[in-house]
Amino acid sequence: MEYRLLGRSGLKVSTITMGTMTFGGVGWAKTVGDLGVSEAKRFVDICLDAGVNLIDTADVYSQGASEEILGEIIGGPRKNGVLIATKARFPMGQGVNDAGSSRQHLIQACEASLKRMKTDVIDLYQLHEWDGQTPLEETMEALDTLIRQGKVRYIGCSNFSGWHIMKALGVSEREKRERFVSQQIHYTLEARDAEYELLPISLDQGLGVLVWSPIAGGLLSGKHRRNQATPEGTRQFAGWTEPPIRDENRLWNIVDTLVEIADGRGVSAAQVALAWLIGRRGVTSVIIGGRTEAQFRDNLSSAELKLTEAERKRLDDVSLQPLLYPYWHQRNTASDRLSDADLSLIAPHLAK
């Protein structure tokens, strides 16, 4: 297992993070999984034995049950240097202040998460989604307070747009508050939207990148193929709609390429998809989840899989997205003065 610094912090995290959305099975999360304590503990042990040192959860997963199960497994004194990341922002009650990124909700949510997970500190506390109604000055002050109180060590965001992140970083600098060390984003071979703004921002501003749903809810696992019925037992069979597929033919071209490379290497398509992500510039760690031991063990194997340059080029080419404005204009007229962060998006298009 490789370990990478999380953004500009001195914290090192494994290139694979364990996700816990499959813990609990309450409400909407039942579609994803319904692991109880005993099964979840077995999978946590498998991940820790493989060198994973970061476990990611959220208060909204199974209405707090995911955090409670994690607390039953690793609550109290931490073993093996395991780190806990959780998130807050979504509704956790019926009250008008039981959601959002206000000082009221974030401090209350953090204290509730600490209690559920039976721990004194959260290593990485993340805003789960943007809140356009709470001033960022209030949000960043609340997060700064939690760090100064010793309840949180590092802070991050998830599902922010580029301008949201830059505004938050600007507030932190101006107000002399703690800044985000990372962002958690959706990024896959099929959905490379993050390359337009989010990855260049990470490279330019020194943010770590954690990737959620790195095999697109199973769509890139190799189980889903062109002109075949959706397999039973998968999220898509149960009606899961994330991520949205805007070009189905492109998806199947990507899957076909994944499967061809995987067959040639004697590994799964999921391993190839994960290895491609782990090797992308700016990516710190990919978050894996699962409902079976086989899924976890297969995904963990991707940490050791090194794709060749030829294999990476095939995957890059079949999944490359067109340049949107203003990026195509920058390619045409500003290629003499592009930064390293600019080139992370535009460089593949210069040769074209």
PDB file of C-alpha atoms in Angstrom, residues 2-138:
ATOM      1  CA  GLU A   2       1.244   3.453  -0.906  1.00  0.00           C
ATOM      2  CA  TYR A   3       0.674   6.463   1.375  1.00  0.00           C
ATOM      3  CA  ARG A   4       0.327  10.037   0.167  1.00  0.00           C
ATOM      4  CA  LEU A   5       0.218  13.400   1.907  1.00  0.00           C
ATOM      5  CA  LEU A   6      -3.311  14.773   2.169  1.00  0.00           C
ATOM      6  CA  GLY A   7      -3.037  18.126   0.468  1.00  0.00           C
ATOM      7  CA  ARG A   8      -0.720  20.595   2.179  1.00  0.00           C
ATOM      8  CA  SER A   9      -1.084  18.805   5.501  1.00  0.00           C
ATOM      9  CA  GLY A  10       1.492  16.476   7.013  1.00  0.00           C
ATOM     10  CA  LEU A  11      -1.086  13.685   7.254  1.00  0.00           C
ATOM     11  CA  LYS A  12      -0.378  10.592   5.164  1.00  0.00           C
ATOM     12  CA  VAL A  13      -3.288   8.462   3.963  1.00  0.00           C
ATOM     13  CA  SER A  14      -3.435   5.208   2.029  1.00  0.00           C
ATOM     14  CA  THR A  15      -4.208   5.358  -1.678  1.00  0.00           C
ATOM     15  CA  ILE A  16      -7.283   3.270  -0.894  1.00  0.00           C
ATOM     16  CA  THR A  17      -9.820   4.460   1.677  1.00  0.00           C
ATOM     17  CA  MET A  18     -12.533   2.224   3.090  1.00  0.00           C
ATOM     18  CA  GLY A  19     -16.064   3.547   2.522  1.00  0.00           C
ATOM     19  CA  THR A  20     -18.917   2.630   4.846  1.00  0.00           C
ATOM     20  CA  MET A  21     -22.119   3.506   2.996  1.00  0.00           C
ATOM     21  CA  THR A  22     -22.930  -0.218   2.985  1.00  0.00           C
ATOM     22  CA  PHE A  23     -23.063  -0.239   6.808  1.00  0.00           C
ATOM     23  CA  GLY A  24     -26.546  -0.187   8.343  1.00  0.00           C
ATOM     24  CA  GLY A  25     -29.036  -0.435   5.511  1.00  0.00           C
ATOM     25  CA  VAL A  26     -31.478   2.176   6.846  1.00  0.00           C
ATOM     26  CA  GLY A  27     -33.693   4.233   4.522  1.00  0.00           C
ATOM     27  CA  TRP A  28     -32.296   5.088   1.095  1.00  0.00           C
ATOM     28  CA  ALA A  29     -28.930   3.484   1.968  1.00  0.00           C
ATOM     29  CA  LYS A  30     -30.499   0.019   1.998  1.00  0.00           C
ATOM     30  CA  THR A  31     -30.163   0.055  -1.802  1.00  0.00           C
ATOM     31  CA  VAL A  32     -26.388   0.219  -1.334  1.00  0.00           C
ATOM     32  CA  GLY A  33     -26.004  -2.364   1.454  1.00  0.00           C
ATOM     33  CA  ASP A  34     -27.148  -3.446   4.895  1.00  0.00           C
ATOM     34  CA  LEU A  35     -24.079  -4.792   6.680  1.00  0.00           C
ATOM     35  CA  GLY A  36     -24.346  -5.396  10.409  1.00  0.00           C
ATOM     36  CA  VAL A  37     -21.581  -5.108  13.003  1.00  0.00           C
ATOM     37  CA  SER A  38     -20.096  -8.584  12.578  1.00  0.00           C
ATOM     38  CA  GLU A  39     -19.862  -8.449   8.776  1.00  0.00           C
ATOM     39  CA  ALA A  40     -18.654  -4.854   8.806  1.00  0.00           C
ATOM     40  CA  LYS A  41     -15.951  -5.692  11.360  1.00  0.00           C
ATOM     41  CA  ARG A  42     -14.665  -8.518   9.165  1.00  0.00           C
ATOM     42  CA  PHE A  43     -14.378  -6.153   6.197  1.00  0.00           C
ATOM     43  CA  VAL A  44     -12.735  -3.432   8.300  1.00  0.00           C
ATOM     44  CA  ASP A  45     -10.138  -5.965   9.452  1.00  0.00           C
ATOM     45  CA  ILE A  46      -9.497  -7.046   5.853  1.00  0.00           C
ATOM     46  CA  CYS A  47      -8.915  -3.420   4.805  1.00  0.00           C
ATOM     47  CA  LEU A  48      -6.674  -2.618   7.775  1.00  0.00           C
ATOM     48  CA  ASP A  49      -4.647  -5.775   7.177  1.00  0.00           C
ATOM     49  CA  ALA A  50      -4.120  -4.620   3.574  1.00  0.00           C
ATOM     50  CA  GLY A  51      -2.661  -1.316   4.813  1.00  0.00           C
ATOM     51  CA  VAL A  52      -5.708   0.952   4.566  1.00  0.00           C
ATOM     52  CA  ASN A  53      -5.434   3.645   7.248  1.00  0.00           C
ATOM     53  CA  LEU A  54      -8.444   5.858   6.448  1.00  0.00           C
ATOM     54  CA  ILE A  55     -12.125   4.952   6.896  1.00  0.00           C
ATOM     55  CA  ASP A  56     -14.737   7.332   5.502  1.00  0.00           C
ATOM     56  CA  THR A  57     -18.325   7.644   6.674  1.00  0.00           C
ATOM     57  CA  ALA A  58     -21.040  10.316   7.076  1.00  0.00           C
ATOM     58  CA  ASP A  59     -23.726  11.085   9.599  1.00  0.00           C
ATOM     59  CA  VAL A  60     -26.431  10.756   6.935  1.00  0.00           C
ATOM     60  CA  TYR A  61     -25.432   7.197   5.959  1.00  0.00           C
ATOM     61  CA  SER A  62     -28.291   5.037   7.261  1.00  0.00           C
ATOM     62  CA  GLN A  63     -29.408   7.940   9.476  1.00  0.00           C
ATOM     63  CA  GLY A  64     -26.384   7.590  11.748  1.00  0.00           C
ATOM     64  CA  ALA A  65     -26.265   3.782  11.805  1.00  0.00           C
ATOM     65  CA  SER A  66     -23.080   3.666   9.715  1.00  0.00           C
ATOM     66  CA  GLU A  67     -21.260   5.808  12.275  1.00  0.00           C
ATOM     67  CA  GLU A  68     -22.692   3.733  15.130  1.00  0.00           C
ATOM     68  CA  ILE A  69     -21.481   0.483  13.576  1.00  0.00           C
ATOM     69  CA  LEU A  70     -18.058   1.998  12.965  1.00  0.00           C
ATOM     70  CA  GLY A  71     -18.022   3.085  16.597  1.00  0.00           C
ATOM     71  CA  GLU A  72     -18.733  -0.462  17.724  1.00  0.00           C
ATOM     72  CA  ILE A  73     -15.786  -1.679  15.651  1.00  0.00           C
ATOM     73  CA  ILE A  74     -13.064   0.905  16.285  1.00  0.00           C
ATOM     74  CA  GLY A  75     -14.440   3.092  19.086  1.00  0.00           C
ATOM     75  CA  GLY A  76     -12.170   3.884  22.011  1.00  0.00           C
ATOM     76  CA  PRO A  77      -8.371   3.714  21.669  1.00  0.00           C
ATOM     77  CA  ARG A  78      -7.426   3.552  17.971  1.00  0.00           C
ATOM     78  CA  LYS A  79      -5.485   0.569  16.685  1.00  0.00           C
ATOM     79  CA  ASN A  80      -3.049   0.461  13.778  1.00  0.00           C
ATOM     80  CA  GLY A  81      -3.094   4.252  13.388  1.00  0.00           C
ATOM     81  CA  VAL A  82      -6.534   4.139  11.772  1.00  0.00           C
ATOM     82  CA  LEU A  83      -7.977   7.521  10.781  1.00  0.00           C
ATOM     83  CA  ILE A  84     -11.663   8.407  10.698  1.00  0.00           C
ATOM     84  CA  ALA A  85     -13.277  10.782   8.202  1.00  0.00           C
ATOM     85  CA  THR A  86     -16.920  11.747   8.394  1.00  0.00           C
ATOM     86  CA  LYS A  87     -19.205  14.369   6.896  1.00  0.00           C
ATOM     87  CA  ALA A  88     -22.095  16.651   7.829  1.00  0.00           C
ATOM     88  CA  ARG A  89     -24.557  18.951   6.048  1.00  0.00           C
ATOM     89  CA  PHE A  90     -27.614  16.863   5.155  1.00  0.00           C
ATOM     90  CA  PRO A  91     -30.752  16.648   7.341  1.00  0.00           C
ATOM     91  CA  MET A  92     -30.419  14.600  10.514  1.00  0.00           C
ATOM     92  CA  GLY A  93     -33.787  15.557  11.990  1.00  0.00           C
ATOM     93  CA  GLN A  94     -37.066  17.297  11.285  1.00  0.00           C
ATOM     94  CA  GLY A  95     -36.138  20.679  12.763  1.00  0.00           C
ATOM     95  CA  VAL A  96     -35.529  23.726  10.588  1.00  0.00           C
ATOM     96  CA  ASN A  97     -31.903  23.876  11.815  1.00  0.00           C
ATOM     97  CA  ASP A  98     -31.182  20.150  11.498  1.00  0.00           C
ATOM     98  CA  ALA A  99     -29.419  20.615   8.149  1.00  0.00           C
ATOM     99  CA  GLY A 100     -26.971  22.926   6.437  1.00  0.00           C
ATOM    100  CA  SER A 101     -23.563  24.373   7.298  1.00  0.00           C
ATOM    101  CA  SER A 102     -24.568  26.839   9.984  1.00  0.00           C
ATOM    102  CA  ARG A 103     -22.595  27.103  13.213  1.00  0.00           C
ATOM    103  CA  GLN A 104     -25.624  25.674  15.014  1.00  0.00           C
ATOM    104  CA  HIS A 105     -25.909  22.570  12.858  1.00  0.00           C
ATOM    105  CA  LEU A 106     -22.200  21.812  12.312  1.00  0.00           C
ATOM    106  CA  ILE A 107     -21.253  21.917  15.995  1.00  0.00           C
ATOM    107  CA  GLN A 108     -24.316  19.878  16.942  1.00  0.00           C
ATOM    108  CA  ALA A 109     -23.660  17.389  14.123  1.00  0.00           C
ATOM    109  CA  CYS A 110     -19.988  17.001  15.063  1.00  0.00           C
ATOM    110  CA  GLU A 111     -20.784  16.281  18.696  1.00  0.00           C
ATOM    111  CA  ALA A 112     -23.415  13.729  17.641  1.00  0.00           C
ATOM    112  CA  SER A 113     -20.941  12.004  15.303  1.00  0.00           C
ATOM    113  CA  LEU A 114     -18.308  11.824  18.044  1.00  0.00           C
ATOM    114  CA  LYS A 115     -20.832  10.169  20.345  1.00  0.00           C
ATOM    115  CA  ARG A 116     -22.017   7.673  17.717  1.00  0.00           C
ATOM    116  CA  MET A 117     -18.447   6.697  16.818  1.00  0.00           C
ATOM    117  CA  LYS A 118     -17.324   6.517  20.465  1.00  0.00           C
ATOM    118  CA  THR A 119     -14.308   8.672  19.813  1.00  0.00           C
ATOM    119  CA  ASP A 120     -12.885  11.951  21.091  1.00  0.00           C
ATOM    120  CA  VAL A 121     -11.704  13.289  17.751  1.00  0.00           C
ATOM    121  CA  ILE A 122     -12.559  13.157  14.057  1.00  0.00           C
ATOM    122  CA  ASP A 123      -9.424  13.144  11.912  1.00  0.00           C
ATOM    123  CA  LEU A 124     -11.054  14.629   8.795  1.00  0.00           C
ATOM    124  CA  TYR A 125     -14.372  16.479   9.055  1.00  0.00           C
ATOM    125  CA  GLN A 126     -15.937  17.295   5.700  1.00  0.00           C
ATOM    126  CA  LEU A 127     -18.785  19.462   4.509  1.00  0.00           C
ATOM    127  CA  HIS A 128     -20.879  16.920   2.625  1.00  0.00           C
ATOM    128  CA  GLU A 129     -22.467  19.417   0.216  1.00  0.00           C
ATOM    129  CA  TRP A 130     -22.645  23.110  -0.572  1.00  0.00           C
ATOM    130  CA  ASP A 131     -24.943  25.351   1.505  1.00  0.00           C
ATOM    131  CA  GLY A 132     -25.720  28.514  -0.427  1.00  0.00           C
ATOM    132  CA  GLN A 133     -27.747  30.076   2.391  1.00  0.00           C
ATOM    133  CA  THR A 134     -25.133  30.114   5.173  1.00  0.00           C
ATOM    134  CA  PRO A 135     -22.353  32.728   4.907  1.00  0.00           C
ATOM    135  CA  LEU A 136     -19.010  31.017   4.437  1.00  0.00           C
ATOM    136  CA  GLU A 137     -17.571  33.229   7.168  1.00  0.00           C
ATOM    137  CA  GLU A 138     -19.906  31.487   9.629  1.00  0.00           C
TER     138      GLU A 138
END
